[in-house]
C-alpha atoms as a printed R data frame, in Angstrom:
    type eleno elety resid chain resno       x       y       z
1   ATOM     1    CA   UNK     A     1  11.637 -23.395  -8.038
2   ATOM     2    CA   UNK     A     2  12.040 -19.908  -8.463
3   ATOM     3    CA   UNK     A     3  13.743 -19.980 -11.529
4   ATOM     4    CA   UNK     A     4  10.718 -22.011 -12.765
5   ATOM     5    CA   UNK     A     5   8.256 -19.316 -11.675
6   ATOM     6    CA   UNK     A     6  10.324 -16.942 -13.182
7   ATOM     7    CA   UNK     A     7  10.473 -18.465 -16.519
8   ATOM     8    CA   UNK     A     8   6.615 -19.499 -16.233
9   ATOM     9    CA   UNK     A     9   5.667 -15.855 -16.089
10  ATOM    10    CA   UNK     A    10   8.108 -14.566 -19.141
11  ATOM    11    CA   UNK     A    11   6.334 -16.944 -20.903
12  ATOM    12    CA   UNK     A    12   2.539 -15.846 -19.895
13  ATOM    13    CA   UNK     A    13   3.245 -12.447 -20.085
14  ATOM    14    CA   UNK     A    14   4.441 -13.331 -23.787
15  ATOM    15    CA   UNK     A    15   1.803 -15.107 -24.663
16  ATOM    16    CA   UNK     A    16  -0.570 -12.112 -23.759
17  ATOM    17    CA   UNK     A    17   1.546  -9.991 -25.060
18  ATOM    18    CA   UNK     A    18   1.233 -11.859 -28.463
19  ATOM    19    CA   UNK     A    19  -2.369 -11.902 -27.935
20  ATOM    20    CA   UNK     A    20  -2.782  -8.445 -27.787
21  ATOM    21    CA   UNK     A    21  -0.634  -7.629 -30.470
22  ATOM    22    CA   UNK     A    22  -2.684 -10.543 -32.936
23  ATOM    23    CA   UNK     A    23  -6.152  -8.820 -31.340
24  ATOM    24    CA   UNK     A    24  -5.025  -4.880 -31.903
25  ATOM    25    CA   UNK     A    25  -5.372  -4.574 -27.959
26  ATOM    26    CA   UNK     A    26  -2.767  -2.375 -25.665
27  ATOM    27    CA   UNK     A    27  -1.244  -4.892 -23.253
28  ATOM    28    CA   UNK     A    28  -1.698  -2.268 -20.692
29  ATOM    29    CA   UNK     A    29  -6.045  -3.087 -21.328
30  ATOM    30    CA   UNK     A    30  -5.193  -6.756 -19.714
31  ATOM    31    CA   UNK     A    31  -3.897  -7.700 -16.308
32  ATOM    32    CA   UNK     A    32  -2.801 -11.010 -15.099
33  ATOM    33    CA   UNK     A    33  -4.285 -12.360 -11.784
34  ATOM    34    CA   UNK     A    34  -2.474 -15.358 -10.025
35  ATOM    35    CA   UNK     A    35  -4.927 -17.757  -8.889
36  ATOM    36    CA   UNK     A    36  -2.670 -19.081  -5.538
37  ATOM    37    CA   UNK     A    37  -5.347 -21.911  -5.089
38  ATOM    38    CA   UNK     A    38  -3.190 -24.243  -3.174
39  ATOM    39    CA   UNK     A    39   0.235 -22.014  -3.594
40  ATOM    40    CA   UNK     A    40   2.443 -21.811  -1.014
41  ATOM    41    CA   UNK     A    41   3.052 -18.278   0.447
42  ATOM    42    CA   UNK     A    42   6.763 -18.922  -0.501
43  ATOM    43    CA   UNK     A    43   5.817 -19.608  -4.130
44  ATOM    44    CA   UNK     A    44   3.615 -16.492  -4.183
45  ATOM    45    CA   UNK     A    45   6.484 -14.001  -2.823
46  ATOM    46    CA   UNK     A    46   8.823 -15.077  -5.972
47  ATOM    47    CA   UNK     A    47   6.278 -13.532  -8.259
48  ATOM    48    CA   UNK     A    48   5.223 -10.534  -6.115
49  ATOM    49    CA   UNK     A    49   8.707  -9.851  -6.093
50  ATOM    50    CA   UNK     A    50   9.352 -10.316  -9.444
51  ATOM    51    CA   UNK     A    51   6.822  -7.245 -10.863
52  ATOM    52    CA   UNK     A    52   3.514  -9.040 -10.024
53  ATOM    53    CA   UNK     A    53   1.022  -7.346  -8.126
54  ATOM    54    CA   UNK     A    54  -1.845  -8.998  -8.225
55  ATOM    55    CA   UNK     A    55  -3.086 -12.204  -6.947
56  ATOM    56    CA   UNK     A    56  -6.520 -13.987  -5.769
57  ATOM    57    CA   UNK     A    57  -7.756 -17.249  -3.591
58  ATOM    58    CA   UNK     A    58 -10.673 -19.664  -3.884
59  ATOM    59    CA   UNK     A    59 -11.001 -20.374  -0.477
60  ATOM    60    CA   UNK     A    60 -10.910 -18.192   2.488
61  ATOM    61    CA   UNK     A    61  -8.783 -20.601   4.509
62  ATOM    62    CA   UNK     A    62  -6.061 -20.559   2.261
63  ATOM    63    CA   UNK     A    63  -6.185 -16.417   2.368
64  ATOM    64    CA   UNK     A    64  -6.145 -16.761   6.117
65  ATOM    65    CA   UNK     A    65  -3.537 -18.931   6.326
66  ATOM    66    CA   UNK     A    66  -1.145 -16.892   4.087
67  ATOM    67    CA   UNK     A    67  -1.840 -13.395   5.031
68  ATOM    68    CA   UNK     A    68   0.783 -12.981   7.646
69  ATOM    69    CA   UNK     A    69   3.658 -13.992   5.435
70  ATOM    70    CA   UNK     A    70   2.181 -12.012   2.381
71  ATOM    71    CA   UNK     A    71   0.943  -8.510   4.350
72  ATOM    72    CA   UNK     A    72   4.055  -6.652   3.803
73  ATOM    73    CA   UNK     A    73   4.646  -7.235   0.243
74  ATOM    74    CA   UNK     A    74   2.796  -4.698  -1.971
75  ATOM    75    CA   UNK     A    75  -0.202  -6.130  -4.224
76  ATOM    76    CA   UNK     A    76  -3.942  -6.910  -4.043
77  ATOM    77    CA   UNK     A    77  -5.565  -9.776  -3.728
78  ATOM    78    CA   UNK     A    78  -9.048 -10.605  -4.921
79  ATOM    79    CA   UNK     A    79 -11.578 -13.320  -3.972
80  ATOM    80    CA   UNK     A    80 -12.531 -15.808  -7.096
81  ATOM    81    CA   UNK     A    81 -14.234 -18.508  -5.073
82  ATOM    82    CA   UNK     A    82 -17.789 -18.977  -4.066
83  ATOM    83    CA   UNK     A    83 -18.359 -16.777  -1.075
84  ATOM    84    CA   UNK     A    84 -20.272 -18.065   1.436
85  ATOM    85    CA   UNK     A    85 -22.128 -15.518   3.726
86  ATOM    86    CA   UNK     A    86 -20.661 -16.602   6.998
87  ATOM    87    CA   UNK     A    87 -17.178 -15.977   5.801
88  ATOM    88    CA   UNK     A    88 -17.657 -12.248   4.621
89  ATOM    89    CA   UNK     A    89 -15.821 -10.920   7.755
90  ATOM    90    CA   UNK     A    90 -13.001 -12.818   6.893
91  ATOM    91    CA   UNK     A    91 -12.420 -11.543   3.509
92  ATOM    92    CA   UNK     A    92 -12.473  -7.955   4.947
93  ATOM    93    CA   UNK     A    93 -10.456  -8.914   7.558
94  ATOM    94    CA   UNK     A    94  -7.999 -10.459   5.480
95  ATOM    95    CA   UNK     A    95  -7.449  -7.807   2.608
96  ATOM    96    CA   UNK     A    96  -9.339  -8.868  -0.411
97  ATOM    97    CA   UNK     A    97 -10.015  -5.238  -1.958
98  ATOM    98    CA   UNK     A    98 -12.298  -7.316  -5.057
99  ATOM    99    CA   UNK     A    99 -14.973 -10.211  -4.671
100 ATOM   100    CA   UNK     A   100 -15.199 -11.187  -8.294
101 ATOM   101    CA   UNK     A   101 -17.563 -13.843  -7.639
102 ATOM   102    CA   UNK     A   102 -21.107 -12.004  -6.746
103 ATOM   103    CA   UNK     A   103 -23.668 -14.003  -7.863
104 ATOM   104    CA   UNK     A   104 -26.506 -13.537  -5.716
105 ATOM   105    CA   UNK     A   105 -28.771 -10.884  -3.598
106 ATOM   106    CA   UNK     A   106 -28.347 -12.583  -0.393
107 ATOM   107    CA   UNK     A   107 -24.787 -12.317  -0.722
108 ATOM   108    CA   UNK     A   108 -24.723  -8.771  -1.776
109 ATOM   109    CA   UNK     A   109 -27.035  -8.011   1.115
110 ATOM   110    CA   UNK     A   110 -25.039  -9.461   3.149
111 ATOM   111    CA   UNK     A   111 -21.831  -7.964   2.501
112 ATOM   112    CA   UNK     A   112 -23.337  -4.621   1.990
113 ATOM   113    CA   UNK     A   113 -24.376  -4.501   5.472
114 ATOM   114    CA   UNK     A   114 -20.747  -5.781   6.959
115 ATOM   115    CA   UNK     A   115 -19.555  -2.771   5.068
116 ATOM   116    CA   UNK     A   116 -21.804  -0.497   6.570
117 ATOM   117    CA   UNK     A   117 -20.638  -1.187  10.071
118 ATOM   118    CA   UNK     A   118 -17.094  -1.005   9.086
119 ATOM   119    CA   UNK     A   119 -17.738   2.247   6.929
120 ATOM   120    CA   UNK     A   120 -15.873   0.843   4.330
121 ATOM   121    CA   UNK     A   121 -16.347  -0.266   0.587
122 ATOM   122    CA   UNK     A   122 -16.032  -2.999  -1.756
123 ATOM   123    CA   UNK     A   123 -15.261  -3.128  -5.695
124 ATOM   124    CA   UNK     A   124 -17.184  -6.787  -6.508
125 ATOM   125    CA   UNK     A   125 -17.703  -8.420 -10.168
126 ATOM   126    CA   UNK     A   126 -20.715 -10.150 -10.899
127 ATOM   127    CA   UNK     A   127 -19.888 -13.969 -11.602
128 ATOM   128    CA   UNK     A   128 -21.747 -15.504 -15.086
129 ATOM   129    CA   UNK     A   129 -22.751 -19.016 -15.614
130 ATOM   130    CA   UNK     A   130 -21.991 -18.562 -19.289
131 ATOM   131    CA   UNK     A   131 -21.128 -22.012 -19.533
132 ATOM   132    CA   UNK     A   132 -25.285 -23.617 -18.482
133 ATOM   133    CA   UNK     A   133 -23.137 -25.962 -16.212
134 ATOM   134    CA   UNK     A   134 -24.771 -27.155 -13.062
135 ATOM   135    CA   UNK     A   135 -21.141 -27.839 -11.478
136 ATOM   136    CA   UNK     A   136 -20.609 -23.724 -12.143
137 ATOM   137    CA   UNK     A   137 -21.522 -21.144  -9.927
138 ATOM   138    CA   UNK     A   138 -22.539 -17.774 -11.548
139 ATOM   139    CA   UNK     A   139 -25.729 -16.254 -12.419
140 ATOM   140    CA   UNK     A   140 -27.464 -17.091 -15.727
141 ATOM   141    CA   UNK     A   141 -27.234 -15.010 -18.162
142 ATOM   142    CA   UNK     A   142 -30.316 -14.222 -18.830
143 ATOM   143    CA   UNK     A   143 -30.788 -12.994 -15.123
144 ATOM   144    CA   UNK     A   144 -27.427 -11.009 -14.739
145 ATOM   145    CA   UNK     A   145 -28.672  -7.380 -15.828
146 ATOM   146    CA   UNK     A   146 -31.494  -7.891 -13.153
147 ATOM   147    CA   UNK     A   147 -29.350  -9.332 -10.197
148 ATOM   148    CA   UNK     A   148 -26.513  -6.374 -11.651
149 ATOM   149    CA   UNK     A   149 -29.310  -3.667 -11.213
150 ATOM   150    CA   UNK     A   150 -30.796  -4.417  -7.744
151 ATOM   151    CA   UNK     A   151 -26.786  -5.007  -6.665
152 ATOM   152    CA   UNK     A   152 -26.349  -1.317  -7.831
153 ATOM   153    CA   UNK     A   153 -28.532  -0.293  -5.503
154 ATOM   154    CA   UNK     A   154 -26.175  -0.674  -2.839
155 ATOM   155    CA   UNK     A   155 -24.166   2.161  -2.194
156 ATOM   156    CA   UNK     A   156 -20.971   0.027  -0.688
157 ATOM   157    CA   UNK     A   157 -20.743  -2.016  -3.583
158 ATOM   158    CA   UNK     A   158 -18.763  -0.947  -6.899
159 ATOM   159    CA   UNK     A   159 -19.432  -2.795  -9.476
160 ATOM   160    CA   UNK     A   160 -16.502  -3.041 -12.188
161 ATOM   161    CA   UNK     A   161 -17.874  -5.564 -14.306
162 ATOM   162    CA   UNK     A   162 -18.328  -9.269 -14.418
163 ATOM   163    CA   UNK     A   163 -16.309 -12.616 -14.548
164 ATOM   164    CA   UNK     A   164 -16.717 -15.993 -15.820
165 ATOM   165    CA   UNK     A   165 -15.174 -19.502 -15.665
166 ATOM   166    CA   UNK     A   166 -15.281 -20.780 -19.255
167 ATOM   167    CA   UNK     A   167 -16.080 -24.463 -20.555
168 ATOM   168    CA   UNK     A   168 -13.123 -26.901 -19.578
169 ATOM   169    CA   UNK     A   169 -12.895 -28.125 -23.183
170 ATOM   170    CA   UNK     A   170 -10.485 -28.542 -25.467
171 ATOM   171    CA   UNK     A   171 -12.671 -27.124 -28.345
172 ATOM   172    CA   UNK     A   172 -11.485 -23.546 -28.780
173 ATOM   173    CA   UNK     A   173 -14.777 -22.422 -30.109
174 ATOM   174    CA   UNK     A   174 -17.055 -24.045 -27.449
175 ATOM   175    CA   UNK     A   175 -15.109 -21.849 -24.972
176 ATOM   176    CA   UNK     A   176 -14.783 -19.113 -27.360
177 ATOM   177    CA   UNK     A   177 -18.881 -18.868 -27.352
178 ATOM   178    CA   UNK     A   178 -18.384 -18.098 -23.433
179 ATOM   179    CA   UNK     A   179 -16.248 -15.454 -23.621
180 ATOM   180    CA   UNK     A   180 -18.773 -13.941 -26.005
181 ATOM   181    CA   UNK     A   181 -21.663 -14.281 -24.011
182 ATOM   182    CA   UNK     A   182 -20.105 -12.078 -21.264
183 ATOM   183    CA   UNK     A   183 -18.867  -9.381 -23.804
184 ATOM   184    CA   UNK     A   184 -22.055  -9.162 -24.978
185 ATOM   185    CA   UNK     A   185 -24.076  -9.218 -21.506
186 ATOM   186    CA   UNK     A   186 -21.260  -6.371 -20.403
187 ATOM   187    CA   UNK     A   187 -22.317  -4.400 -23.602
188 ATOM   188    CA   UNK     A   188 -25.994  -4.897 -22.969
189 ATOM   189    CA   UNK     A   189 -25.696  -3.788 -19.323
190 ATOM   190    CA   UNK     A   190 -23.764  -0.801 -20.564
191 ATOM   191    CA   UNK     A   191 -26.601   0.441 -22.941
192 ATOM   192    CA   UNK     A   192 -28.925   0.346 -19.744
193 ATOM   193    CA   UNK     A   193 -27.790   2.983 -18.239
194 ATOM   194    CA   UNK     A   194 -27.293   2.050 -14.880
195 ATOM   195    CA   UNK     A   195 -26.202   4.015 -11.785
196 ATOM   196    CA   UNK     A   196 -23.513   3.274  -9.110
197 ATOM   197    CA   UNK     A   197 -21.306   0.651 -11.596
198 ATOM   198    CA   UNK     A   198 -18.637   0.375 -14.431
199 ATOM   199    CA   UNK     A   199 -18.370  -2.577 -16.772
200 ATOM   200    CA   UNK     A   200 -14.637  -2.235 -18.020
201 ATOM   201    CA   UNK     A   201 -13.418  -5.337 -16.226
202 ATOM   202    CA   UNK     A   202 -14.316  -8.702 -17.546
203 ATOM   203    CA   UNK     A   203 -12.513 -11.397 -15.905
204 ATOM   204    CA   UNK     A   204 -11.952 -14.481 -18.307
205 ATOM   205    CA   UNK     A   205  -9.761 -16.949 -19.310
206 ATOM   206    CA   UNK     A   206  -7.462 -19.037 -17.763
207 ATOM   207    CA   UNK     A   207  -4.007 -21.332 -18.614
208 ATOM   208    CA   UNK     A   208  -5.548 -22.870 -21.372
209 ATOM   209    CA   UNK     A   209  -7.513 -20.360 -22.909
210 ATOM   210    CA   UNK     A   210  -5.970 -16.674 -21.973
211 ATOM   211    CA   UNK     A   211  -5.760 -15.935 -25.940
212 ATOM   212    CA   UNK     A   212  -9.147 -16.727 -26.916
213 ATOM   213    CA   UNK     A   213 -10.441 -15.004 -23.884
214 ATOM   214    CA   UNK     A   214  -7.989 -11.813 -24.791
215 ATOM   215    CA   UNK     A   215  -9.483 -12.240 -28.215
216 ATOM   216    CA   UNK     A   216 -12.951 -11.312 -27.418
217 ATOM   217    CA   UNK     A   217 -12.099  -8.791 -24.371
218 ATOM   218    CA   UNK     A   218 -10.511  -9.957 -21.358
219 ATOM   219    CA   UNK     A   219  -9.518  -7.495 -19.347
220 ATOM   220    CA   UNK     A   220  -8.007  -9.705 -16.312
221 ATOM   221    CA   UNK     A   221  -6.814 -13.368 -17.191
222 ATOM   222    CA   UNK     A   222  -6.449 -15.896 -14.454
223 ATOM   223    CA   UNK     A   223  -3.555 -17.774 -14.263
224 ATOM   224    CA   UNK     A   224  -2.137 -20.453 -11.878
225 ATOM   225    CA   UNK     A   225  -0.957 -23.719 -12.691
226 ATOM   226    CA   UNK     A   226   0.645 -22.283 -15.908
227 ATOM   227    CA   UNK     A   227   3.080 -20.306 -13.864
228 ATOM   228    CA   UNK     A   228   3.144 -22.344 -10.223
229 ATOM   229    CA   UNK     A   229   3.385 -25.714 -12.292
230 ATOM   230    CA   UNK     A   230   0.201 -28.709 -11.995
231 ATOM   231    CA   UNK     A   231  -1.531 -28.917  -8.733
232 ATOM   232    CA   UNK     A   232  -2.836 -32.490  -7.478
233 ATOM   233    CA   UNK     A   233  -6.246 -32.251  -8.797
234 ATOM   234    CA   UNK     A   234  -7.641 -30.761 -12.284
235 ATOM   235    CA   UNK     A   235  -8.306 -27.342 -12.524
236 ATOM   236    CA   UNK     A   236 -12.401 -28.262 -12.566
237 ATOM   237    CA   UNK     A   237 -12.023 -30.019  -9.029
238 ATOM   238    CA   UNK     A   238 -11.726 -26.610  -7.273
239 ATOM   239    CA   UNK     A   239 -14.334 -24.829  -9.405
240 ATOM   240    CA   UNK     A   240 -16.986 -27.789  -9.030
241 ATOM   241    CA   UNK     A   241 -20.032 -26.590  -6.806
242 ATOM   242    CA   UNK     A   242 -20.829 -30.878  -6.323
243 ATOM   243    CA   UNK     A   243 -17.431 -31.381  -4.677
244 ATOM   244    CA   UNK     A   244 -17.598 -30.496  -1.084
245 ATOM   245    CA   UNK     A   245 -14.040 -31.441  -0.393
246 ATOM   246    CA   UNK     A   246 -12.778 -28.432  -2.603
């Protein structure tokens, strides 16, 4: 298996190499995340000792559950799942350093207050709907620079810019027209001026789509089964707000 993993990331980090060379990006603008949805610990330690640093979990169980075995090995790890409000002290207890899914005020509140009592901050990413689909969490778009301004307002908060999940489609340009949507909302919330954030992160594209999303500005890519090999369900299963089992 670790030869696998090993080979799986020489290719991804080729492919985004290739990207960025075929867009006129530096590499060093993109990062790769591993999405460990469903990982083993195990399988997560070949590639954080292998020159990967930085990973991220769906579900706070699963971040629980590995966190002993993982704690000593240098990297970060970021929350991409949807947050609920009673699990916030778990994510700070557990080492997530970025919630990249903020996509409400109650939410915010809520974690801006935990954060208070634990003197501490939090760098977040506001999550998108740039897709219109009712199985998608996120903000729509045409609400995010309002939900982004009152979230400014909280001083434990850093905003760093905002992250989508794309159509699941294998029409390059129907998933291309989400990754454009988000460059252009990050632009749009740049040109109004707003205090206490930084738009230079947006977090698109996945397995399937990394180059198109590189293409029109990712800045972190989200990889799993492309490097950790095909989980049990789809990739839409553990993304789908309707499926309670997730």
């Amino acid at each position: 298996m670790k030869e696998d993993i090993l080979h799986n990331l020489a290719l991804i980090n080729n492919r985004i190499k290739n990207s960025c060379e075929k867009s006129g990006r530096n590499i060093d603008e993109v990062k790769l995340l591993l999405a460990t949805k469903t990982v083993s610990a195990d399988h997560i330690k070949i590639a954080l000792e292998n020159g990967q640093a930085l990973i991220a979990e769906n579900k706070v169980q699963e971040l629980k559950e590995k966190y002993e075995d993982l704690k000593n090995i240098p990297h970060e790890n970021h929350f991409i799942g949807h947050l609920q409000t009673n699990k916030i002290k778990d994510i700070l207890k557990y080492g997530v350093t970025c919630v990249q899914s903020l996509d409400r005020l109650e939410l915010a509140e809520k974690l801006h207050q935990r954060l208070l009592t634990e003197n501490r901050t939090m760098n977040v990413l506001i999550q998108v709907n740039t897709s219109n689909e009712k199985s998608k969490f996120g903000i729509d778009p045409s609400e995010a620079i309002e939900l982004t301004r009152k979230i400014s307002r909280y001083s434990t908060l850093k905003i760093r810019g905002l992250m989508t999940i794309g159509l699941f489609s294998a029409e390059t340009e129907k998933v291309r027209s989400c990754f454009k949507i988000l460059k252009k909302l990050q632009q749009d919330i740049i040109r109004e001026n707003i205090l206490n954030l930084e738009m230079k992160e947006l977090s698109m594209g996945m397995s399937g789509d990394l180059e198109t999303a590189i293409e029109e500005g990712a800045t972190i890519v989200r990889v799993g089964t492309a490097v950790f090999g095909p989980r049990i369900y789809p990739d839409s299963y553990y993304w789908d707000e309707d499926n309670k089992k997730a």
